[in-house]
Short mmCIF file of C-alpha atoms in Angstrom, two decimals:
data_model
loop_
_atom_site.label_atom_id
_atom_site.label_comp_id
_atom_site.label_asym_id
_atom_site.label_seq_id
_atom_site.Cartn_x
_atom_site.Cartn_y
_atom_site.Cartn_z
CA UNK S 1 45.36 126.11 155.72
CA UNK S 2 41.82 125.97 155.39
CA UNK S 3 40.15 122.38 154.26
CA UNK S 4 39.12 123.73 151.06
CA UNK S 5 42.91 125.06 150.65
CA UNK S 6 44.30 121.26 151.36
CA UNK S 7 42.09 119.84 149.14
CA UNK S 8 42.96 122.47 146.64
CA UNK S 9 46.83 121.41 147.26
CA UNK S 10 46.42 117.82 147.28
CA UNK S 11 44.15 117.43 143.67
CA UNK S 12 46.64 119.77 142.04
CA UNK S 13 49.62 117.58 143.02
CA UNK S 14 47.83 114.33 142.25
CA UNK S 15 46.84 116.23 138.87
CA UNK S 16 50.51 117.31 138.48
CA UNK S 17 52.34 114.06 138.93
CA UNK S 18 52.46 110.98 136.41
CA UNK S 19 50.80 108.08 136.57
CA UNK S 20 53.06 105.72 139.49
CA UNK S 21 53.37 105.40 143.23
CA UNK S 22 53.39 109.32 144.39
CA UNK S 23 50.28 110.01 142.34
CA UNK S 24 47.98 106.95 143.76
CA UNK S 25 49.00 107.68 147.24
CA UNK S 26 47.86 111.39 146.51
CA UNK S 27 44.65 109.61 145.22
CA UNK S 28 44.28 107.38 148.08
CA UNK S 29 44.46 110.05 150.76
CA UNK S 30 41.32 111.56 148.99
CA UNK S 31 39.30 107.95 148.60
CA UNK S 32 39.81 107.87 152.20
CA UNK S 33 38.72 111.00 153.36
CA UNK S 34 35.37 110.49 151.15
CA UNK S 35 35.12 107.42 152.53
CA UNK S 36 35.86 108.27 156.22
CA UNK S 37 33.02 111.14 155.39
CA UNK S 38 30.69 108.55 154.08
CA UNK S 39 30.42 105.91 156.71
CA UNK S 40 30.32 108.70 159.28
CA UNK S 41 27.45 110.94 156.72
CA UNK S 42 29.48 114.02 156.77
CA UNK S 43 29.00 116.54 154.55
CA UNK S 44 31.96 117.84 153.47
CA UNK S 45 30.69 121.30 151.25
CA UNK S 46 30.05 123.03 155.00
CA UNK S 47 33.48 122.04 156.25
CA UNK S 48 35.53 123.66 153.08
CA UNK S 49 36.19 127.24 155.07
CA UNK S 50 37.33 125.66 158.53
CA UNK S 51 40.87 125.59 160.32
CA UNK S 52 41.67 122.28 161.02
CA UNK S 53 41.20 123.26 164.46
CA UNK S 54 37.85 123.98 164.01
CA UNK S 55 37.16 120.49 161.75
CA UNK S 56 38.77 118.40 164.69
CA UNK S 57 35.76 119.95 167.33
CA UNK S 58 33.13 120.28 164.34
CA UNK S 59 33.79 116.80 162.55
CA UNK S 60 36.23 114.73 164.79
CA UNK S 61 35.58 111.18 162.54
CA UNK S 62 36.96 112.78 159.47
CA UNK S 63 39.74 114.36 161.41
CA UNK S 64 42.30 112.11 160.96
CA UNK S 65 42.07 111.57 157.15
CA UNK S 66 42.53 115.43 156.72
CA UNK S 67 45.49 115.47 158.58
CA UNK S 68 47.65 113.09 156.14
CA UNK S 69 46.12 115.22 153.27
CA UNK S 70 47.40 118.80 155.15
CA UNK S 71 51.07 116.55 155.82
CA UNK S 72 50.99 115.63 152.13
CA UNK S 73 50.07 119.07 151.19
CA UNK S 74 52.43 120.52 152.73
CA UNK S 75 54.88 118.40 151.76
CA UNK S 76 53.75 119.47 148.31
CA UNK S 77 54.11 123.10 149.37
CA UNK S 78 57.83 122.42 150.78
CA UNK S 79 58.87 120.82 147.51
CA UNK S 80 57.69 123.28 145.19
CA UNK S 81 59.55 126.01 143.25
CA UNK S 82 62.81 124.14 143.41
CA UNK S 83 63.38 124.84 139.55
CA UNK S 84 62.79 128.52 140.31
CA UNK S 85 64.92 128.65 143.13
CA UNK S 86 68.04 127.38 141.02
CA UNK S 87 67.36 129.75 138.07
CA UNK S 88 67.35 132.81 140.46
CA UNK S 89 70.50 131.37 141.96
CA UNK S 90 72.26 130.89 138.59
CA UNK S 91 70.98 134.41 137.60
CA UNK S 92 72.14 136.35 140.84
CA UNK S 93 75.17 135.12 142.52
CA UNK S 94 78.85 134.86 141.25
CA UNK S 95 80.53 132.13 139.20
CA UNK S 96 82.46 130.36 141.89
CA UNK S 97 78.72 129.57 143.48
CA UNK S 98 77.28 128.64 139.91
CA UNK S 99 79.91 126.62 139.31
CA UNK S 100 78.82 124.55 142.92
CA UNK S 101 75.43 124.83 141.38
CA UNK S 102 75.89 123.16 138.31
CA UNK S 103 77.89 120.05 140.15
CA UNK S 104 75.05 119.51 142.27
CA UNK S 105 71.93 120.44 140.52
CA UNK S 106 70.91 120.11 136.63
CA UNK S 107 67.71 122.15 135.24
CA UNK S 108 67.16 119.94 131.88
CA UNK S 109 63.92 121.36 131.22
CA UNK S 110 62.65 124.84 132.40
CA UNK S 111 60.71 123.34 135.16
CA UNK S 112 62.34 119.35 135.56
CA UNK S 113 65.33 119.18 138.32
CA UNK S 114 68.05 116.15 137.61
CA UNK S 115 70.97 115.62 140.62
CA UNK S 116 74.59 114.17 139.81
CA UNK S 117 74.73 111.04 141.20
CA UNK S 118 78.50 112.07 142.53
CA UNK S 119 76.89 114.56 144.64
CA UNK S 120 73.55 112.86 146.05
CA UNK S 121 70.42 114.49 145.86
CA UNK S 122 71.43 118.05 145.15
CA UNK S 123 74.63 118.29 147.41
CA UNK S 124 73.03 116.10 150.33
CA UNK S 125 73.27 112.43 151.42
CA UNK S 126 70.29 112.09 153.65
CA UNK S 127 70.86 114.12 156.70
CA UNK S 128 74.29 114.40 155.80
CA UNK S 129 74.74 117.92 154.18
CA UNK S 130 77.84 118.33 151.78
CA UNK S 131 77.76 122.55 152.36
CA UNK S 132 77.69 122.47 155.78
CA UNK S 133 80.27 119.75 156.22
CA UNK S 134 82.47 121.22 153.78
CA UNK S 135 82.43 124.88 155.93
CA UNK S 136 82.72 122.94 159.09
CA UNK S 137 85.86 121.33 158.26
CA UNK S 138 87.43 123.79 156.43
CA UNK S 139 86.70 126.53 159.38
CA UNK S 140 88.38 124.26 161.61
CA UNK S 141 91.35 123.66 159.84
CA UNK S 142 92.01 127.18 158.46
CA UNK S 143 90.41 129.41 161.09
CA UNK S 144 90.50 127.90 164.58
CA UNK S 145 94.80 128.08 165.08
CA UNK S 146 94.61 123.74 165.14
CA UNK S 147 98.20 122.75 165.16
CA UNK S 148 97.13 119.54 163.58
CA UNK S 149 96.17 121.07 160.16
CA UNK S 150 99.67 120.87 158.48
CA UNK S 151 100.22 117.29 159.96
CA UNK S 152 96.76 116.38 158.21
CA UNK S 153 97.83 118.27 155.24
CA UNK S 154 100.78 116.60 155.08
CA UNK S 155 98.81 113.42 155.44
CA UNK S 156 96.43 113.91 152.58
CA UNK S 157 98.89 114.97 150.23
CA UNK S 158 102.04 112.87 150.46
CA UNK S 159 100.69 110.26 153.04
CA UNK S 160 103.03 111.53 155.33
CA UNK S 161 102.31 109.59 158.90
CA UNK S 162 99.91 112.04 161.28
CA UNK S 163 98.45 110.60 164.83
CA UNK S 164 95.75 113.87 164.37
CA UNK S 165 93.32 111.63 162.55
CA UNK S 166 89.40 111.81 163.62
CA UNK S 167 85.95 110.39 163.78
CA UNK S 168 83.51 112.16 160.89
CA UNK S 169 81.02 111.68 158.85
CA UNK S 170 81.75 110.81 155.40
CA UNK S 171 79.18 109.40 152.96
CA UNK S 172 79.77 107.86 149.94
CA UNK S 173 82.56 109.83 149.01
CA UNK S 174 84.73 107.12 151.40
CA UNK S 175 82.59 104.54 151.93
CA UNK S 176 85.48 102.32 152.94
CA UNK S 177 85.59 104.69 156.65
CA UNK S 178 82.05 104.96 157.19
CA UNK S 179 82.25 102.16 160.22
CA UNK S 180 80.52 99.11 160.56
CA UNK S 181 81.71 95.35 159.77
CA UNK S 182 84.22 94.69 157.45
CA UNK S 183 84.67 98.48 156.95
CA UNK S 184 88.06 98.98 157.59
CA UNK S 185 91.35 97.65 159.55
CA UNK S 186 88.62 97.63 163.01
CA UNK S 187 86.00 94.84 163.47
CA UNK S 188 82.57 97.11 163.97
CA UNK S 189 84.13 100.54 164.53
CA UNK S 190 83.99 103.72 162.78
CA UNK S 191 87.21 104.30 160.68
CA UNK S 192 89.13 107.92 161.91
CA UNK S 193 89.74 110.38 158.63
CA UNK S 194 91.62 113.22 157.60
CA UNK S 195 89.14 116.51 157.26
CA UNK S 196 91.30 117.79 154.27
CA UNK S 197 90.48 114.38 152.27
CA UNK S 198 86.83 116.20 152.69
CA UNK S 199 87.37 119.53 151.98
CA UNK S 200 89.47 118.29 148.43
CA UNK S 201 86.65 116.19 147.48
CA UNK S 202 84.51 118.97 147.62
CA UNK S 203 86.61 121.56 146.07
CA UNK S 204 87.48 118.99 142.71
CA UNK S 205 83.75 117.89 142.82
CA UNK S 206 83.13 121.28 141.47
CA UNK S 207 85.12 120.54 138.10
CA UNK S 208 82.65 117.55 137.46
CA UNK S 209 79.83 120.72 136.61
CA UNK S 210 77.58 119.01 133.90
CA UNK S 211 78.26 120.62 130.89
CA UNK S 212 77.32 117.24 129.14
CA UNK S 213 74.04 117.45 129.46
CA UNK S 214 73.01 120.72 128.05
CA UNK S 215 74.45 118.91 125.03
CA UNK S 216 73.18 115.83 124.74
CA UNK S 217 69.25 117.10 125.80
CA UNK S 218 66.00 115.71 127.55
CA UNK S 219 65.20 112.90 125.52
CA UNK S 220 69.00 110.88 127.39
CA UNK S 221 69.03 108.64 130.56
CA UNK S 222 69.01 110.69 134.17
CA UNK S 223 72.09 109.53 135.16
CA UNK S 224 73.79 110.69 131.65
CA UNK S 225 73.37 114.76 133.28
CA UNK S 226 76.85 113.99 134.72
CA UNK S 227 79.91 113.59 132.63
CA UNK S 228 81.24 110.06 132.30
CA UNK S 229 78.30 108.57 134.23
CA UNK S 230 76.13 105.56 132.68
CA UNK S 231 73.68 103.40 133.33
CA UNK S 232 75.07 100.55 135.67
CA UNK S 233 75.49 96.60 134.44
CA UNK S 234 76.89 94.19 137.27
CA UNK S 235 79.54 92.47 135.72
CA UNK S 236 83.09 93.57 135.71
CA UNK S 237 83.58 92.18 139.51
CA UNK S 238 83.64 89.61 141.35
CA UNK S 239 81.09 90.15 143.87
CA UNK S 240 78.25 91.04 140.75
CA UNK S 241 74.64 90.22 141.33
CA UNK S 242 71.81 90.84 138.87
CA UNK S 243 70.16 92.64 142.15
CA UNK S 244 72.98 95.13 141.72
CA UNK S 245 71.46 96.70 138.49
CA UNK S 246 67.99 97.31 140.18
CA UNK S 247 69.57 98.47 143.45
CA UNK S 248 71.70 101.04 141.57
CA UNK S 249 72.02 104.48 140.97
CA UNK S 250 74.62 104.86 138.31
CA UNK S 251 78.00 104.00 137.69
CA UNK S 252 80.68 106.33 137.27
CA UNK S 253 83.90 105.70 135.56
CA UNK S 254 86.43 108.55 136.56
CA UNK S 255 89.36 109.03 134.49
CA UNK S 256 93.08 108.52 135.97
CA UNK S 257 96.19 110.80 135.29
CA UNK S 258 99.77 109.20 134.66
CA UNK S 259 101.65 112.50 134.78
CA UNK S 260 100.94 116.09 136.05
CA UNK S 261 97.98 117.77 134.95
CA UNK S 262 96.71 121.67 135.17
CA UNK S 263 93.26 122.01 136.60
CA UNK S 264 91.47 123.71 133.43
CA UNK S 265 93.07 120.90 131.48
CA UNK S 266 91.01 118.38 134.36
CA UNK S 267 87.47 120.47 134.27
CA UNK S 268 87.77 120.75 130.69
CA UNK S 269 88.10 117.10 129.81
CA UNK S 270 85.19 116.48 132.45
CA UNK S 271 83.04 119.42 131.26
CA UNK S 272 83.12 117.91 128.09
CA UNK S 273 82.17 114.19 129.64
CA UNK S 274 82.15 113.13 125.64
CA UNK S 275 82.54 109.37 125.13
CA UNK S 276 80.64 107.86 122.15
CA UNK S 277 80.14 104.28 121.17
CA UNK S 278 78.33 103.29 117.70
CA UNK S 279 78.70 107.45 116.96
CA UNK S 280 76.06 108.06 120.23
CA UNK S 281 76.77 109.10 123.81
CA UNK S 282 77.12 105.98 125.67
CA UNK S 283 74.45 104.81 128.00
CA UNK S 284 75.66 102.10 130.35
CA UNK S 285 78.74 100.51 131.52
CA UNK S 286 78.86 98.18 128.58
CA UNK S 287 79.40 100.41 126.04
CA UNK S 288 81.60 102.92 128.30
CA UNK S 289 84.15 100.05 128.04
CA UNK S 290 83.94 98.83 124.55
CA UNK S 291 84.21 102.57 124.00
CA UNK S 292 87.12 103.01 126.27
CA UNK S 293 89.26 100.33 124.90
CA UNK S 294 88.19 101.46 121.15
CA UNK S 295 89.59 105.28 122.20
CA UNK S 296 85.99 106.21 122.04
CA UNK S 297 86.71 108.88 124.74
CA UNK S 298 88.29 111.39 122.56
CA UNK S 299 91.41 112.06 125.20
CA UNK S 300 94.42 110.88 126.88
CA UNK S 301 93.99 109.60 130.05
CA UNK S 302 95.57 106.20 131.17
CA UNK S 303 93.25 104.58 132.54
CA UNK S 304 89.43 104.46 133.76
CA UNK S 305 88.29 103.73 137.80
CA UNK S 306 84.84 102.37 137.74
CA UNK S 307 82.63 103.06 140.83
CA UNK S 308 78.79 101.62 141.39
CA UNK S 309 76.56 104.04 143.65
CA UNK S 310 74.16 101.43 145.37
CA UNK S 311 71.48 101.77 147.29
CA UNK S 312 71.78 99.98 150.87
CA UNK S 313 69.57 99.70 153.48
CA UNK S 314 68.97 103.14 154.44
CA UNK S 315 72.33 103.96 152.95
CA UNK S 316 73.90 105.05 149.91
CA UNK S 317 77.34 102.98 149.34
CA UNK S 318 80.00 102.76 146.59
CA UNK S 319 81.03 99.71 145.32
CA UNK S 320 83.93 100.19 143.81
CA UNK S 321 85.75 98.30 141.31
CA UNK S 322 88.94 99.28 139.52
CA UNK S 323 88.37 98.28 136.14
CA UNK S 324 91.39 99.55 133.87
CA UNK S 325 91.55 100.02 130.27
CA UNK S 326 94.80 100.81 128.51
CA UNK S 327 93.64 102.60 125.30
CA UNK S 328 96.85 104.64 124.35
CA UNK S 329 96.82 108.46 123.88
CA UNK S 330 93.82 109.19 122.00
#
């Protein structure tokens, strides 16, 4: 990009962006390259239709300040066109991907992305990628011959006993295995798991698609995109700080089955993500239990598991509290 080109980028982003943190550092990259081209008495006009390689020989004092505007342009560039990318997606390819989409990704306005909390940003936990994971593990328990996979089957399903476990990633999906102190039955080590506990949370992730928020609009919370996910309110547990509520992303309260249950009946009650306290869609954990225990959920299900997403350092953990209310058969 030319100078004129990353000053192009970098005004229209700052222009673009609300008033908060990401649009005064935009601004402040631009003070200080008008400032770095004042104290050295650079005039800028002349420099508009050079390379940066020619602006680092030409007007080395400046050089520096254009290169954290051409980074934060680019980042601008990279981040761009997300919205369009998920409408072509949703357009083009076949319902088992759509349905992946709409678990992962929200479009609430034509151009405004929102993510599921259950799923990260977007099907990602940092550099942890859910996708690529997911076809990892299931490649090597379907397609590489292992003789382990129907010991580990056996071992997700009916906690039959299996000495096949291993070391993975895992996320916040099992936060309870992903190592360190107090993690697990080890003092400091990483916890072994069972790849099909993975590959399942993947595959009934894609039931929690968020049909609730097509319904309830723009003008609701974020976190209210996914179905039966609120606002979060430390109390409830033990452990609750009032630094919980500003550390965290949402709560989710997940609904548990007594008896056997199809899988449309599942996505269908979770698709619908409908529970209503005071006659409005609920907003944080509060009202999701006075609503629970008052059959404000509409349904049947026993019982109601609440989990916290909170934001570590440099982490993403669940704290997770199990938080049952009995509220008969709806």
């Amino acid at each position: 990009m030319t100078v004129d080109q990353i000053l192009r980028e970098v005004r229209g982003a700052a222009t673009a962006s609300r008033p908060g943190k990401a649009q005064d550092e935009l601004l402040k990259l631009l003070a200080d390259l008008e400032n770095a081209a004042g104290k050295n008495g650079i005039d800028i006009q002349p420099l508009l239709s050079l390379s940066m390689k020619e602006v680092e020989t030409a007007a080395r004092p400046i050089y520096k300040s254009l290169t954290k505007l051409r980074t934060a342009a680019k980042k601008n560039r990279r981040t761009g066109g997300k919205d369009e990318i998920v409408r072509a997606c949703r357009n083009r390819l076949g319902d088992g991907s759509v349905d992946w989409i709409d678990s992962a990704v929200v479009l609430r306005t034509t151009t405004k992305l929102m993510y599921p909390p259950l799923l990260g940003t977007g099907g990602s936990e940092g550099r942890l990628d859910y996708t690529n994971c997911f076809m990892e593990r299931l490649a090597g328990l379907l397609l590489s011959g292992e003789p382990a996979t129907n010991s580990l089957l056996g071992n997700a399903l009916f906690g039959q006993s299996t000495t096949e476990l291993a070391i993975g990633a895992v996320g916040q999906l099992d936060p309870g295995r992903a190592g360190g102190y107090n993690q697990g039955p080890g003092i400091g080590a990483s916890c072994p798991i069972n790849h099909w506990d993975f590959v399942f949370a993947m595959e009934g992730a894609v039931a929690w698609a968020s049909g609730a928020a097509r319904r309830q609009g723009i003008g609701t919370h974020g976190v209210s995109c996914s179905p039966f996910t609120v606002r979060s309110r430390p109390v409830g547990y033990g452990s609750a700080d009032e630094g919980d509520q500003a550390s965290a992303r949402a709560e989710i309260w997940m609904p548990v089955w007594e008896r056997p249950s199809r899988f449309e009946e599942v996505r269908t009650l979770l698709r619908e993500g409908r529970v209503e306290w005071g006659g409005k869609p609920v907003e944080d954990a509060m009202q999701f239990a006075e609503a629970a225990v008052s059959l404000g959920t509409q349904r049947g299900s026993a019982h109601f598991s609440d989990t916290a997403l909170l934001n570590g350092v440099g982490t993403v953990f669940s704290h997770c509290h199990w938080v049952d209310f009995q509220y008969g058969n709806g």
